[in-house]
Amino acid sequence: MSLASHPSISWCRCAGQAVFLDLEGDRYFCLPEPLDAIFQRWAAGEAIDRDAHTALVAAGVAGADPTQRPQPVSFSVARRDLAHAGPGRAVWTSAKAIFGQLRAKYWLRRRPLANILRDLPSPAASAARSPGEASLQAIAGAFATSAMVLPAADQCLPRAIAAARLCWHRGLDAALILGVRLHPFAAHSWVQSGDAVVVGDLEQVRLYTPILVLQ
């Protein structure tokens, strides 16, 4: 969930610590330990004094109203991987997966991530989305096929952006998720529908906590 005072900032609780994503600033950050404890108590509903709230405002993680407490981002726990069915057989869908990744890589080299995500096609309204697991599995297979042409290592973000665009274009119920882990810090991106990973590798996804969900 974005902070009311800073719509470009979202956060999650990871390894007992609050981790923030400032999308406009293109950075992840954490608070110093004493301030992190104050933020987490406040976000959990505990009252804090004026000086503590002022410190959170100065850190950019709270607005002027101390009653507006942001909740951490969450999403369904991933339990299945649709790519396990193997490479896809639909040549046209695989071609779209390859082209979509090349386009996303081009954008990421030239534009801020916030702008790219803002310009993604809006997903259909939830009531109009199709669960369409067969279609989602076809997209998962197409991206498995694309990995035979384009290296997938360290390319999770362009793959996820391309897969989300393809899912949303077809009216499918899917979410583009950015996640983090600590000790050591790392970030990952994937596409998920319910408890099923469409693109992003289930075993990798299990290591990360969602910090931004677009759906």
PDB file of C-alpha atoms in Angstrom, residues 2-215:
ATOM      1  CA  SER A   2       1.286   3.486  -0.849  1.00  0.00           C
ATOM      2  CA  LEU A   3       1.712   6.059   1.889  1.00  0.00           C
ATOM      3  CA  ALA A   4      -1.118   8.578   1.882  1.00  0.00           C
ATOM      4  CA  SER A   5       1.320  11.493   1.922  1.00  0.00           C
ATOM      5  CA  HIS A   6       3.720   9.952  -0.612  1.00  0.00           C
ATOM      6  CA  PRO A   7       1.781   7.941  -3.234  1.00  0.00           C
ATOM      7  CA  SER A   8       5.015   6.810  -4.899  1.00  0.00           C
ATOM      8  CA  ILE A   9       6.256   5.122  -1.703  1.00  0.00           C
ATOM      9  CA  SER A  10       5.131   1.622  -0.703  1.00  0.00           C
ATOM     10  CA  TRP A  11       6.472  -0.626   2.033  1.00  0.00           C
ATOM     11  CA  CYS A  12       6.561  -4.135   3.410  1.00  0.00           C
ATOM     12  CA  ARG A  13       7.796  -5.879   6.539  1.00  0.00           C
ATOM     13  CA  CYS A  14      10.738  -8.097   5.656  1.00  0.00           C
ATOM     14  CA  ALA A  15      12.852 -10.047   8.162  1.00  0.00           C
ATOM     15  CA  GLY A  16      11.259  -8.007  10.936  1.00  0.00           C
ATOM     16  CA  GLN A  17      12.209  -4.675   9.367  1.00  0.00           C
ATOM     17  CA  ALA A  18      10.256  -2.100   7.364  1.00  0.00           C
ATOM     18  CA  VAL A  19      11.557  -1.782   3.795  1.00  0.00           C
ATOM     19  CA  PHE A  20      10.386   1.067   1.560  1.00  0.00           C
ATOM     20  CA  LEU A  21      10.250   1.483  -2.210  1.00  0.00           C
ATOM     21  CA  ASP A  22      10.320   5.062  -3.459  1.00  0.00           C
ATOM     22  CA  LEU A  23       9.211   4.510  -7.029  1.00  0.00           C
ATOM     23  CA  GLU A  24       9.647   8.115  -8.167  1.00  0.00           C
ATOM     24  CA  GLY A  25      13.076   8.249  -6.542  1.00  0.00           C
ATOM     25  CA  ASP A  26      13.973   4.829  -8.008  1.00  0.00           C
ATOM     26  CA  ARG A  27      15.329   3.545  -4.701  1.00  0.00           C
ATOM     27  CA  TYR A  28      14.716   1.131  -1.855  1.00  0.00           C
ATOM     28  CA  PHE A  29      15.505   2.237   1.661  1.00  0.00           C
ATOM     29  CA  CYS A  30      15.190   1.326   5.347  1.00  0.00           C
ATOM     30  CA  LEU A  31      14.973   3.511   8.437  1.00  0.00           C
ATOM     31  CA  PRO A  32      17.598   3.624  11.192  1.00  0.00           C
ATOM     32  CA  GLU A  33      16.838   0.997  13.828  1.00  0.00           C
ATOM     33  CA  PRO A  34      15.253   3.274  16.488  1.00  0.00           C
ATOM     34  CA  LEU A  35      13.067   5.017  13.892  1.00  0.00           C
ATOM     35  CA  ASP A  36      12.150   1.698  12.284  1.00  0.00           C
ATOM     36  CA  ALA A  37      10.791   0.469  15.631  1.00  0.00           C
ATOM     37  CA  ILE A  38       8.747   3.664  16.012  1.00  0.00           C
ATOM     38  CA  PHE A  39       7.364   3.369  12.477  1.00  0.00           C
ATOM     39  CA  GLN A  40       6.347  -0.257  12.942  1.00  0.00           C
ATOM     40  CA  ARG A  41       4.618   0.453  16.267  1.00  0.00           C
ATOM     41  CA  TRP A  42       2.780   3.388  14.722  1.00  0.00           C
ATOM     42  CA  ALA A  43       1.796   1.431  11.586  1.00  0.00           C
ATOM     43  CA  ALA A  44       0.478  -1.353  13.848  1.00  0.00           C
ATOM     44  CA  GLY A  45      -1.868   1.119  15.544  1.00  0.00           C
ATOM     45  CA  GLU A  46       0.090   2.231  18.584  1.00  0.00           C
ATOM     46  CA  ALA A  47      -0.072   5.912  19.506  1.00  0.00           C
ATOM     47  CA  ILE A  48       3.226   7.798  19.318  1.00  0.00           C
ATOM     48  CA  ASP A  49       4.155  11.235  20.624  1.00  0.00           C
ATOM     49  CA  ARG A  50       4.476  14.367  18.511  1.00  0.00           C
ATOM     50  CA  ASP A  51       8.272  14.256  18.320  1.00  0.00           C
ATOM     51  CA  ALA A  52       8.225  10.648  17.074  1.00  0.00           C
ATOM     52  CA  HIS A  53       5.632  11.494  14.452  1.00  0.00           C
ATOM     53  CA  THR A  54       7.631  14.545  13.366  1.00  0.00           C
ATOM     54  CA  ALA A  55      10.661  12.288  12.899  1.00  0.00           C
ATOM     55  CA  LEU A  56       8.633   9.954  10.649  1.00  0.00           C
ATOM     56  CA  VAL A  57       7.403  12.923   8.611  1.00  0.00           C
ATOM     57  CA  ALA A  58      10.981  14.150   8.210  1.00  0.00           C
ATOM     58  CA  ALA A  59      12.021  10.673   7.049  1.00  0.00           C
ATOM     59  CA  GLY A  60       9.336  10.812   4.359  1.00  0.00           C
ATOM     60  CA  VAL A  61       7.294   7.858   5.618  1.00  0.00           C
ATOM     61  CA  ALA A  62       4.378   9.651   7.294  1.00  0.00           C
ATOM     62  CA  GLY A  63       2.011  12.472   6.475  1.00  0.00           C
ATOM     63  CA  ALA A  64       0.730  15.295   8.615  1.00  0.00           C
ATOM     64  CA  ASP A  65      -2.186  13.241   9.958  1.00  0.00           C
ATOM     65  CA  PRO A  66      -0.879  10.716  12.524  1.00  0.00           C
ATOM     66  CA  THR A  67      -4.112   8.707  12.282  1.00  0.00           C
ATOM     67  CA  GLN A  68      -3.414   7.766   8.642  1.00  0.00           C
ATOM     68  CA  ARG A  69      -1.376   4.641   9.222  1.00  0.00           C
ATOM     69  CA  PRO A  70      -0.156   2.823   6.095  1.00  0.00           C
ATOM     70  CA  GLN A  71      -0.516  -0.938   5.919  1.00  0.00           C
ATOM     71  CA  PRO A  72       2.254  -3.077   4.424  1.00  0.00           C
ATOM     72  CA  VAL A  73       1.835  -4.531   0.960  1.00  0.00           C
ATOM     73  CA  SER A  74       0.639  -8.128   0.886  1.00  0.00           C
ATOM     74  CA  PHE A  75      -0.492 -10.658  -1.700  1.00  0.00           C
ATOM     75  CA  SER A  76      -1.498 -14.307  -1.877  1.00  0.00           C
ATOM     76  CA  VAL A  77       1.292 -16.725  -1.030  1.00  0.00           C
ATOM     77  CA  ALA A  78       2.582 -18.375  -4.202  1.00  0.00           C
ATOM     78  CA  ARG A  79       2.187 -22.164  -4.160  1.00  0.00           C
ATOM     79  CA  ARG A  80       2.219 -23.201  -7.832  1.00  0.00           C
ATOM     80  CA  ASP A  81       4.295 -22.439 -10.919  1.00  0.00           C
ATOM     81  CA  LEU A  82       2.437 -22.463 -14.229  1.00  0.00           C
ATOM     82  CA  ALA A  83       5.719 -22.654 -16.141  1.00  0.00           C
ATOM     83  CA  HIS A  84       6.221 -26.216 -14.886  1.00  0.00           C
ATOM     84  CA  ALA A  85       4.071 -27.403 -17.771  1.00  0.00           C
ATOM     85  CA  GLY A  86       7.051 -26.666 -20.019  1.00  0.00           C
ATOM     86  CA  PRO A  87       7.628 -24.509 -23.095  1.00  0.00           C
ATOM     87  CA  GLY A  88       4.620 -23.249 -24.985  1.00  0.00           C
ATOM     88  CA  ARG A  89       3.605 -24.464 -28.401  1.00  0.00           C
ATOM     89  CA  ALA A  90       1.850 -21.289 -29.595  1.00  0.00           C
ATOM     90  CA  VAL A  91       4.439 -19.658 -31.849  1.00  0.00           C
ATOM     91  CA  TRP A  92       2.613 -16.322 -31.974  1.00  0.00           C
ATOM     92  CA  THR A  93       2.382 -16.061 -28.166  1.00  0.00           C
ATOM     93  CA  SER A  94       6.064 -16.944 -27.823  1.00  0.00           C
ATOM     94  CA  ALA A  95       6.924 -14.265 -30.378  1.00  0.00           C
ATOM     95  CA  LYS A  96       4.903 -11.748 -28.358  1.00  0.00           C
ATOM     96  CA  ALA A  97       6.804 -12.781 -25.223  1.00  0.00           C
ATOM     97  CA  ILE A  98      10.160 -12.233 -26.936  1.00  0.00           C
ATOM     98  CA  PHE A  99       9.164  -8.911 -28.470  1.00  0.00           C
ATOM     99  CA  GLY A 100       7.623  -7.748 -25.185  1.00  0.00           C
ATOM    100  CA  GLN A 101      10.849  -8.409 -23.297  1.00  0.00           C
ATOM    101  CA  LEU A 102      12.972  -6.605 -25.874  1.00  0.00           C
ATOM    102  CA  ARG A 103      10.630  -3.625 -25.699  1.00  0.00           C
ATOM    103  CA  ALA A 104      10.692  -3.596 -21.887  1.00  0.00           C
ATOM    104  CA  LYS A 105      14.517  -3.789 -21.840  1.00  0.00           C
ATOM    105  CA  TYR A 106      14.634  -0.849 -24.251  1.00  0.00           C
ATOM    106  CA  TRP A 107      12.304   1.180 -22.012  1.00  0.00           C
ATOM    107  CA  LEU A 108      14.251   0.362 -18.850  1.00  0.00           C
ATOM    108  CA  ARG A 109      17.459   1.668 -20.397  1.00  0.00           C
ATOM    109  CA  ARG A 110      15.867   4.986 -21.343  1.00  0.00           C
ATOM    110  CA  ARG A 111      13.005   5.767 -18.971  1.00  0.00           C
ATOM    111  CA  PRO A 112      12.439   5.844 -15.197  1.00  0.00           C
ATOM    112  CA  LEU A 113      10.673   2.765 -13.877  1.00  0.00           C
ATOM    113  CA  ALA A 114       7.895   4.905 -12.385  1.00  0.00           C
ATOM    114  CA  ASN A 115       7.025   6.242 -15.843  1.00  0.00           C
ATOM    115  CA  ILE A 116       7.085   2.780 -17.400  1.00  0.00           C
ATOM    116  CA  LEU A 117       4.740   1.350 -14.789  1.00  0.00           C
ATOM    117  CA  ARG A 118       2.466   4.389 -14.993  1.00  0.00           C
ATOM    118  CA  ASP A 119       2.121   3.944 -18.756  1.00  0.00           C
ATOM    119  CA  LEU A 120       1.299   0.242 -18.648  1.00  0.00           C
ATOM    120  CA  PRO A 121      -2.200  -0.544 -19.947  1.00  0.00           C
ATOM    121  CA  SER A 122      -4.707  -0.527 -17.119  1.00  0.00           C
ATOM    122  CA  PRO A 123      -5.879  -4.014 -16.159  1.00  0.00           C
ATOM    123  CA  ALA A 124      -9.538  -4.715 -16.753  1.00  0.00           C
ATOM    124  CA  ALA A 125     -11.849  -4.043 -13.817  1.00  0.00           C
ATOM    125  CA  SER A 126     -11.768  -6.998 -11.418  1.00  0.00           C
ATOM    126  CA  ALA A 127     -15.324  -8.014 -12.289  1.00  0.00           C
ATOM    127  CA  ALA A 128     -14.350  -8.263 -15.956  1.00  0.00           C
ATOM    128  CA  ARG A 129     -11.116 -10.222 -15.525  1.00  0.00           C
ATOM    129  CA  SER A 130     -10.911 -13.826 -16.563  1.00  0.00           C
ATOM    130  CA  PRO A 131      -9.232 -16.402 -14.289  1.00  0.00           C
ATOM    131  CA  GLY A 132      -8.337 -18.136 -17.581  1.00  0.00           C
ATOM    132  CA  GLU A 133      -5.765 -20.537 -16.174  1.00  0.00           C
ATOM    133  CA  ALA A 134      -5.307 -22.212 -19.556  1.00  0.00           C
ATOM    134  CA  SER A 135      -4.482 -18.826 -21.090  1.00  0.00           C
ATOM    135  CA  LEU A 136      -2.173 -17.976 -18.191  1.00  0.00           C
ATOM    136  CA  GLN A 137      -0.443 -21.317 -18.604  1.00  0.00           C
ATOM    137  CA  ALA A 138       0.019 -20.582 -22.310  1.00  0.00           C
ATOM    138  CA  ILE A 139       1.688 -17.278 -21.428  1.00  0.00           C
ATOM    139  CA  ALA A 140       3.882 -19.004 -18.844  1.00  0.00           C
ATOM    140  CA  GLY A 141       4.890 -21.525 -21.511  1.00  0.00           C
ATOM    141  CA  ALA A 142       5.602 -18.740 -23.993  1.00  0.00           C
ATOM    142  CA  PHE A 143       8.028 -17.111 -21.565  1.00  0.00           C
ATOM    143  CA  ALA A 144       9.654 -20.484 -20.893  1.00  0.00           C
ATOM    144  CA  THR A 145      10.166 -20.748 -24.647  1.00  0.00           C
ATOM    145  CA  SER A 146      11.512 -17.208 -24.839  1.00  0.00           C
ATOM    146  CA  ALA A 147      14.218 -18.119 -22.293  1.00  0.00           C
ATOM    147  CA  MET A 148      15.702 -20.369 -24.979  1.00  0.00           C
ATOM    148  CA  VAL A 149      16.237 -17.269 -27.125  1.00  0.00           C
ATOM    149  CA  LEU A 150      16.759 -14.460 -24.605  1.00  0.00           C
ATOM    150  CA  PRO A 151      18.801 -15.048 -21.430  1.00  0.00           C
ATOM    151  CA  ALA A 152      16.449 -15.030 -18.439  1.00  0.00           C
ATOM    152  CA  ALA A 153      19.127 -14.571 -15.750  1.00  0.00           C
ATOM    153  CA  ASP A 154      18.989 -11.111 -14.147  1.00  0.00           C
ATOM    154  CA  GLN A 155      16.125 -10.167 -16.460  1.00  0.00           C
ATOM    155  CA  CYS A 156      13.218 -10.607 -14.076  1.00  0.00           C
ATOM    156  CA  LEU A 157      11.955  -7.023 -14.424  1.00  0.00           C
ATOM    157  CA  PRO A 158      11.640  -6.826 -18.234  1.00  0.00           C
ATOM    158  CA  ARG A 159      10.190 -10.349 -18.252  1.00  0.00           C
ATOM    159  CA  ALA A 160       7.612  -9.423 -15.610  1.00  0.00           C
ATOM    160  CA  ILE A 161       6.655  -6.168 -17.330  1.00  0.00           C
ATOM    161  CA  ALA A 162       6.230  -7.950 -20.661  1.00  0.00           C
ATOM    162  CA  ALA A 163       4.208 -10.771 -19.105  1.00  0.00           C
ATOM    163  CA  ALA A 164       1.935  -8.385 -17.209  1.00  0.00           C
ATOM    164  CA  ARG A 165       1.229  -6.412 -20.386  1.00  0.00           C
ATOM    165  CA  LEU A 166       0.343  -9.604 -22.224  1.00  0.00           C
ATOM    166  CA  CYS A 167      -1.923 -10.846 -19.416  1.00  0.00           C
ATOM    167  CA  TRP A 168      -3.742  -7.537 -19.064  1.00  0.00           C
ATOM    168  CA  HIS A 169      -4.126  -7.140 -22.827  1.00  0.00           C
ATOM    169  CA  ARG A 170      -5.984 -10.454 -22.793  1.00  0.00           C
ATOM    170  CA  GLY A 171      -8.132  -9.480 -19.808  1.00  0.00           C
ATOM    171  CA  LEU A 172      -6.563 -12.059 -17.496  1.00  0.00           C
ATOM    172  CA  ASP A 173      -6.518 -11.813 -13.722  1.00  0.00           C
ATOM    173  CA  ALA A 174      -2.838 -11.289 -12.959  1.00  0.00           C
ATOM    174  CA  ALA A 175      -0.657  -8.995 -10.864  1.00  0.00           C
ATOM    175  CA  LEU A 176       2.769  -7.498 -11.510  1.00  0.00           C
ATOM    176  CA  ILE A 177       4.710  -7.777  -8.241  1.00  0.00           C
ATOM    177  CA  LEU A 178       8.002  -6.339  -7.070  1.00  0.00           C
ATOM    178  CA  GLY A 179       9.490  -8.020  -4.007  1.00  0.00           C
ATOM    179  CA  VAL A 180      12.501  -7.663  -1.733  1.00  0.00           C
ATOM    180  CA  ARG A 181      14.595  -9.654   0.694  1.00  0.00           C
ATOM    181  CA  LEU A 182      17.234  -8.626   3.225  1.00  0.00           C
ATOM    182  CA  HIS A 183      20.603  -9.991   4.384  1.00  0.00           C
ATOM    183  CA  PRO A 184      21.787  -9.605   1.682  1.00  0.00           C
ATOM    184  CA  PHE A 185      19.422  -7.152   0.029  1.00  0.00           C
ATOM    185  CA  ALA A 186      17.993  -8.238  -3.315  1.00  0.00           C
ATOM    186  CA  ALA A 187      14.915  -7.474  -5.393  1.00  0.00           C
ATOM    187  CA  HIS A 188      12.828  -9.624  -7.708  1.00  0.00           C
ATOM    188  CA  SER A 189       9.871  -9.102 -10.047  1.00  0.00           C
ATOM    189  CA  TRP A 190       7.229 -11.579 -11.123  1.00  0.00           C
ATOM    190  CA  VAL A 191       3.676 -12.027 -12.389  1.00  0.00           C
ATOM    191  CA  GLN A 192       1.219 -13.966 -10.263  1.00  0.00           C
ATOM    192  CA  SER A 193      -2.438 -14.939 -10.502  1.00  0.00           C
ATOM    193  CA  GLY A 194      -3.957 -16.091  -7.231  1.00  0.00           C
ATOM    194  CA  ASP A 195      -1.482 -18.579  -5.784  1.00  0.00           C
ATOM    195  CA  ALA A 196       0.110 -19.361  -9.167  1.00  0.00           C
ATOM    196  CA  VAL A 197       3.302 -17.798 -10.516  1.00  0.00           C
ATOM    197  CA  VAL A 198       2.930 -17.069 -14.222  1.00  0.00           C
ATOM    198  CA  VAL A 199       6.449 -15.697 -14.823  1.00  0.00           C
ATOM    199  CA  GLY A 200       9.197 -15.370 -12.234  1.00  0.00           C
ATOM    200  CA  ASP A 201      10.108 -18.880 -10.921  1.00  0.00           C
ATOM    201  CA  LEU A 202       8.254 -20.118  -7.849  1.00  0.00           C
ATOM    202  CA  GLU A 203      11.426 -21.069  -5.978  1.00  0.00           C
ATOM    203  CA  GLN A 204      12.742 -17.531  -6.396  1.00  0.00           C
ATOM    204  CA  VAL A 205       9.409 -15.915  -5.555  1.00  0.00           C
ATOM    205  CA  ARG A 206       9.293 -17.760  -2.232  1.00  0.00           C
ATOM    206  CA  LEU A 207      12.443 -15.918  -1.155  1.00  0.00           C
ATOM    207  CA  TYR A 208      10.894 -12.451  -1.529  1.00  0.00           C
ATOM    208  CA  THR A 209       8.289 -10.304   0.208  1.00  0.00           C
ATOM    209  CA  PRO A 210       5.980  -8.233  -2.047  1.00  0.00           C
ATOM    210  CA  ILE A 211       6.599  -4.484  -1.747  1.00  0.00           C
ATOM    211  CA  LEU A 212       4.607  -3.273  -4.776  1.00  0.00           C
ATOM    212  CA  VAL A 213       1.608  -4.961  -6.387  1.00  0.00           C
ATOM    213  CA  LEU A 214      -0.010  -3.680  -9.582  1.00  0.00           C
ATOM    214  CA  GLN A 215      -3.235  -5.394 -10.566  1.00  0.00           C
TER     215      GLN A 215
END
